[in-house]
Each structure stands twice: as structure tokens, then as C-alpha cells.
Coordinates of C-alpha atoms in Angstrom, one line a residue:
M27 CA 0.0 0.0 0.0
A28 CA 1.4 3.4 -0.9
D29 CA 2.4 6.0 1.7
D30 CA -0.1 8.8 2.3
R31 CA 2.8 11.2 2.0
D32 CA 3.0 10.5 -1.7
G33 CA -0.5 11.7 -2.2
E34 CA -1.8 8.3 -3.2
V35 CA -4.7 6.5 -1.5
P36 CA -5.7 2.8 -1.8
V37 CA -8.0 2.1 -4.7
A38 CA -9.9 -0.6 -2.9
S39 CA -9.8 -2.6 0.3
L40 CA -11.0 -6.2 -0.2
P41 CA -11.7 -8.8 2.4
V42 CA -9.7 -12.1 1.9
Y43 CA -11.2 -15.5 2.5
L44 CA -9.6 -18.9 2.5
S45 CA -11.9 -21.2 0.6
A46 CA -12.4 -24.8 1.9
S47 CA -15.6 -25.5 -0.1
L48 CA -14.1 -28.1 -2.4
P49 CA -14.3 -31.7 -1.3
S50 CA -11.2 -33.5 -0.2
S51 CA -11.3 -35.7 -3.3
S52 CA -11.0 -32.7 -5.7
H53 CA -7.7 -31.8 -7.4
V54 CA -6.9 -28.2 -8.3
E55 CA -4.0 -27.6 -10.7
L56 CA -2.6 -24.5 -12.4
F57 CA -1.8 -25.1 -16.1
Q58 CA 1.0 -22.9 -17.6
Y59 CA 1.7 -22.5 -21.3
P60 CA 5.1 -20.9 -21.7
L61 CA 5.1 -20.9 -25.5
Y62 CA 1.7 -19.3 -25.9
A63 CA 0.6 -15.7 -25.5
R64 CA -0.3 -14.7 -22.0
G65 CA -4.0 -14.2 -21.2
R66 CA -5.2 -15.8 -24.4
P67 CA -6.9 -19.1 -24.9
L68 CA -5.2 -21.9 -26.7
P69 CA -5.3 -21.2 -30.5
V70 CA -7.8 -23.2 -32.5
P71 CA -7.5 -22.1 -36.1
P72 CA -10.7 -21.4 -38.1
T73 CA -9.8 -24.2 -40.5
A74 CA -9.8 -26.6 -37.5
A75 CA -13.2 -25.4 -36.5
Q76 CA -14.4 -26.1 -40.0
R77 CA -13.1 -29.6 -39.7
N78 CA -15.1 -29.9 -36.4
Q79 CA -11.9 -30.3 -34.4
R80 CA -11.2 -28.9 -30.9
V81 CA -8.7 -29.2 -28.1
T82 CA -8.9 -32.7 -26.5
T83 CA -7.3 -33.6 -23.2
R84 CA -6.6 -36.7 -21.2
W85 CA -5.1 -37.4 -17.8
R86 CA -3.4 -40.2 -15.9
P87 CA -4.4 -39.6 -12.2
Q88 CA -1.7 -41.7 -10.5
A89 CA 1.2 -40.4 -12.6
N90 CA -0.4 -36.9 -12.8
R91 CA 0.4 -36.7 -16.5
V92 CA -1.7 -34.6 -18.9
E93 CA -1.7 -34.6 -22.7
M94 CA -3.5 -32.3 -25.1
D95 CA -4.0 -32.4 -28.8
I96 CA -4.3 -28.9 -30.4
P97 CA -5.5 -28.7 -34.1
L98 CA -3.1 -27.2 -36.5
D99 CA -3.7 -24.6 -39.2
M100 CA -3.6 -26.5 -42.4
R101 CA -3.8 -23.7 -44.9
E102 CA -1.5 -24.2 -47.9
N103 CA 0.5 -21.0 -47.2
V104 CA 1.5 -22.1 -43.7
Y105 CA 1.3 -26.0 -43.9
N106 CA 3.5 -28.4 -45.8
R107 CA 1.2 -31.2 -46.7
D108 CA 3.9 -33.5 -48.1
R109 CA 5.7 -33.2 -44.8
G110 CA 2.5 -33.8 -43.0
R111 CA 1.8 -37.0 -44.9
E112 CA 5.3 -38.2 -44.1
L113 CA 4.9 -37.6 -40.4
A114 CA 1.5 -39.3 -40.4
E115 CA 2.9 -42.4 -42.1
N116 CA 5.8 -42.8 -39.6
C117 CA 3.8 -41.8 -36.5
T118 CA 1.2 -44.5 -36.5
S119 CA 1.8 -45.3 -32.9
M120 CA 0.6 -41.9 -31.7
L121 CA -3.0 -42.7 -30.8
P122 CA -5.5 -39.9 -30.8
I123 CA -6.8 -38.5 -27.5
N124 CA -10.2 -39.8 -26.7
V125 CA -13.3 -37.6 -26.8
P126 CA -15.2 -37.7 -23.5
G127 CA -18.3 -39.9 -23.8
A128 CA -16.9 -42.1 -26.5
D129 CA -15.9 -45.8 -26.0
A130 CA -12.5 -45.3 -24.4
V131 CA -11.5 -48.9 -24.5
K132 CA -12.3 -49.3 -28.2
Q133 CA -10.5 -46.1 -29.1
E134 CA -7.4 -46.9 -27.1
R135 CA -7.1 -50.3 -28.9
T136 CA -7.6 -48.7 -32.4
N137 CA -4.4 -48.3 -34.3
D138 CA -5.4 -44.9 -35.7
M139 CA -3.4 -41.7 -36.0
P140 CA -4.7 -38.3 -34.9
V141 CA -4.8 -37.2 -38.5
A142 CA -7.3 -36.2 -41.1
N143 CA -7.0 -37.8 -44.6
N144 CA -3.6 -39.3 -43.5
V145 CA -2.1 -35.9 -42.7
F146 CA -0.5 -34.9 -39.4
D147 CA -3.0 -32.3 -38.2
R148 CA -2.5 -32.0 -34.5
M149 CA 0.2 -30.8 -32.1
R150 CA 0.5 -32.7 -28.9
L151 CA 1.3 -31.0 -25.6
E152 CA 2.5 -32.9 -22.6
S153 CA 2.8 -31.8 -19.0
T154 CA 5.9 -31.3 -16.8
T155 CA 5.4 -30.9 -13.1
V156 CA 6.9 -27.7 -11.6
Q157 CA 8.4 -28.3 -8.2
P158 CA 6.9 -25.7 -5.9
A159 CA 9.1 -23.5 -3.8
T160 CA 6.3 -22.8 -1.4
R161 CA 2.6 -23.3 -1.0
Y162 CA 0.8 -21.6 -3.9
M163 CA -2.8 -20.5 -4.1
V164 CA -5.1 -19.2 -6.8
G165 CA -7.2 -16.1 -6.1
L166 CA -10.7 -15.3 -7.3
V167 CA -12.2 -11.9 -7.1
H168 CA -16.0 -12.0 -6.8
Q169 CA -18.3 -9.3 -5.7
G170 CA -15.6 -7.3 -3.9
E171 CA -14.1 -10.3 -2.1
V172 CA -10.9 -12.3 -2.7
H173 CA -11.3 -16.1 -2.3
L174 CA -8.0 -18.1 -2.1
V175 CA -8.0 -21.8 -3.1
P176 CA -4.8 -23.9 -2.4
L177 CA -3.2 -25.5 -5.4
D178 CA -2.3 -29.2 -5.5
A179 CA 0.2 -28.9 -8.3
I180 CA 1.5 -26.6 -11.1
V181 CA 2.2 -28.1 -14.5
Q182 CA 3.6 -26.6 -17.7
M183 CA 2.3 -27.8 -21.0
R184 CA 5.0 -27.9 -23.7
P185 CA 5.0 -29.5 -27.2
S186 CA 5.8 -33.2 -27.3
M187 CA 8.6 -34.2 -29.5
Q188 CA 7.3 -37.8 -29.8
H189 CA 6.5 -37.3 -33.5
V190 CA 10.1 -36.3 -34.2
D191 CA 11.5 -39.3 -32.3
L192 CA 9.2 -41.6 -34.2
M193 CA 10.3 -40.0 -37.4
S194 CA 14.0 -40.6 -36.5
Q195 CA 13.3 -44.2 -35.6
A196 CA 11.6 -44.8 -38.9
D197 CA 14.6 -43.4 -40.8
E198 CA 17.0 -45.5 -38.8
Q199 CA 14.9 -48.6 -39.4
H200 CA 14.8 -47.8 -43.1
H201 CA 18.6 -47.4 -43.4
R202 CA 19.2 -50.6 -41.3
T203 CA 16.9 -52.6 -43.6
S204 CA 18.5 -51.2 -46.7
G205 CA 21.9 -52.1 -45.3
D206 CA 20.9 -55.7 -44.5
D207 CA 19.5 -56.2 -48.0
E208 CA 22.8 -55.0 -49.6
D209 CA 24.8 -57.3 -47.3
T210 CA 22.6 -60.2 -48.3
A211 CA 22.9 -59.5 -52.0
V212 CA 26.7 -59.4 -52.0
A213 CA 27.3 -62.3 -49.5
T214 CA 28.1 -65.8 -50.9
P215 CA 28.1 -69.0 -49.0
S216 CA 31.6 -70.3 -48.2
A217 CA 32.5 -74.0 -48.5
P218 CA 33.5 -75.8 -45.3
T219 CA 37.3 -76.0 -44.9
Q220 CA 37.3 -79.1 -42.7
K221 CA 35.4 -82.3 -42.9
G222 CA 33.6 -83.6 -39.9
A223 CA 33.3 -80.2 -38.2
S224 CA 30.6 -80.2 -35.5
V225 CA 29.0 -77.6 -33.4
V226 CA 28.9 -78.1 -29.6
S227 CA 26.4 -76.2 -27.5
L228 CA 27.5 -75.0 -24.1
N229 CA 25.4 -73.8 -21.2
V230 CA 26.9 -70.7 -19.5
S231 CA 25.7 -69.3 -16.2
M232 CA 26.9 -66.2 -14.4
R233 CA 27.0 -65.8 -10.6
T234 CA 27.5 -62.6 -8.6
E235 CA 29.0 -62.5 -5.2
P236 CA 26.7 -61.3 -2.5
T237 CA 29.0 -58.4 -1.5
K238 CA 29.3 -57.2 -5.0
A239 CA 25.6 -57.7 -5.7
S240 CA 24.7 -55.3 -3.0
G241 CA 27.0 -52.7 -4.4
A242 CA 25.5 -53.1 -7.8
T243 CA 22.0 -52.7 -6.4
S244 CA 22.9 -49.5 -4.6
R245 CA 24.5 -48.2 -7.8
Y246 CA 21.8 -49.0 -10.2
G247 CA 18.8 -49.1 -7.8
G248 CA 17.8 -45.5 -8.7
M249 CA 17.8 -46.2 -12.4
A250 CA 15.8 -49.4 -11.9
G251 CA 13.3 -47.5 -9.7
A252 CA 12.8 -44.9 -12.4
A253 CA 12.3 -47.5 -15.0
V254 CA 9.6 -49.2 -12.8
N255 CA 7.9 -45.9 -12.3
Q256 CA 7.9 -45.2 -16.0
R257 CA 6.5 -48.6 -16.8
D258 CA 3.7 -48.2 -14.2
A259 CA 2.9 -44.7 -15.7
E260 CA 2.7 -46.1 -19.2
A261 CA 0.5 -48.9 -18.1
E262 CA -2.1 -46.6 -16.4
R263 CA -5.3 -46.0 -18.3
W264 CA -6.0 -42.6 -19.7
V265 CA -9.0 -40.6 -18.4
P266 CA -10.5 -38.3 -21.0
L267 CA -11.2 -34.7 -19.7
Q268 CA -13.5 -32.0 -21.0
F269 CA -11.5 -29.0 -22.0
S270 CA -13.2 -25.6 -21.8
H271 CA -11.9 -22.2 -23.0
D272 CA -14.5 -20.2 -21.0
A273 CA -15.0 -20.0 -17.2
H274 CA -18.2 -21.8 -16.2
T275 CA -20.4 -20.2 -13.5
E276 CA -20.8 -23.6 -11.8
A277 CA -17.0 -24.1 -11.6
T278 CA -16.5 -20.5 -10.4
H279 CA -19.0 -20.8 -7.6
A280 CA -17.4 -24.1 -6.5
L281 CA -14.2 -22.1 -5.6
L282 CA -16.0 -19.5 -3.5
A283 CA -15.8 -19.7 0.3
Q284 CA -19.1 -20.8 1.8
H285 CA -18.3 -19.5 5.3
R286 CA -17.2 -16.1 6.5
D287 CA -15.5 -17.1 9.7
P288 CA -12.6 -14.8 10.7
L289 CA -9.1 -16.3 10.8
V290 CA -7.3 -16.1 14.1
C291 CA -3.5 -15.6 13.8
S292 CA -1.7 -17.6 16.4
T293 CA 1.8 -16.5 15.3
A294 CA 3.5 -13.9 17.4
P295 CA 4.9 -10.8 15.6
R296 CA 8.4 -11.5 16.8
D297 CA 8.3 -14.8 14.9
F298 CA 8.4 -12.9 11.6
L299 CA 11.6 -11.1 12.5

């Protein structure tokens, strides 16, 4: 608040309430989009609206992982259709995000690309959890009051490079297959040099000493744990979410404090010094 000696006065004085109206099972997160303009909704090109496309979202609750598919602008002056077809051909493992209300199991088992007419037409965003430095809250100003709601997590949505990785894997597989074909074409069978040669199969086993095994476990235990967590996250079923650009009145009222009980501060002023 400005000093009165500067000739400035407060514009408004608003009461602050800590909202506890949400049930304990609810989950409130703040989504950040570092690569998009601040204060604007996610871009949905007019051409995408004509194709009846919209932003689709899905969530893995246990792993707290979110993915979004955002339609691309496919006008000829901004979109390379040849490159789009190439991406669509090599990215067949990128399944589309399910639309809420559809048969999720059937769609998840369908080997279908998020494309229209075999063209890569969506950009996928994936979440990255931001480690909080302190306890964050989101504030809602309503009828001259400030209502604070604690946040459970803060995530940043950034473009997924999965389509680039799949493209590189397809190129490597193509070069590897071409190299194997060339080696097979030039190779000729060689005649045996010795008569009566035989092949003997041997069974080989490896044993690790207990003392050394414990050291290896401590060394690679973190990597194994991360691999297990990644495997469990990939095995979790996606839950489709309904994405909305506009703030709904029902959702807004759910964040408002239902009680106006005054907060009693039990911290002594000297504890702040």
C-alpha cells in the first residue's frame, strides 16, 4: 500500500477468505503454457473449427500426467502437406486423445493416427510438473471479495517431440533394412574347410558374489526404480477430460468460500523477525 505522504490512496480494500468449499477428493492444478501468449486461450484455427476439431485432453491420475491435442492450421500458405503425410505415415503409434463420452477402450485399442486424410493435423502438448518453492494459491475476485484456493500442483504444457522421435526411428529402421538387403545380396556361402566339423552347444551361467551384488544394487537401484515408475505410468489407463476455454459459472462458484469465519492468527509478531 502506498504511503499517504506520496498523495496516493488505496483504490480498494477487499476482504480475503480462504476457501475450503471443495471436497477432499478434488484436485486443483494450475496449467501454464510458456510458449503461448499470456492471457489468451489456446489457439484453435478457423480451419480446424471447420473440420469440427477442438482441443482434446486426457489425464493419468496416479502419474499426474496430462496430454493435449491442439489442431493445426492446415492452410496451404502455412502448412507443408507433403511433410504432414510423411509424419502421419511414420507416427502411426501416436494414438488420438479420446473424446469424453466415447468408447474409451475401443478407441485406445484402435491403431489410428490423430490425423485427417492421412495428414498430421495436431500438435500434442505434454505436462511437466513444476516443483513448488512454497505453497501456492489461486485467487478469485468475486463481488468485492478475494477467495483463495490452495493448489495441489503446477504443471507446464509444452510441445511433445514424440513425432520427431518416431520419425527418426523410422529413418534408422529404413537405413538398417537397406543395409541388411545390400549385405545379403553381396554375400556368398563359403564352403566348409574341414570335414567332420561339429557344433557343440554350451550352457553358460553367471553368478554374482553377495557383497558385489549389494554394491551393484545400490549403484543401479535408482535407475531401476525410475524404470519401474515409467513402466507403471505407461500402463495406467488414460482418463478423458472435457477442456473448456471459458470459465463456467458452476465451476466459479465451487471455488468460493461458503463460510465467512474470521481467521485467528496464532503466530506472534516476533516470529516474523
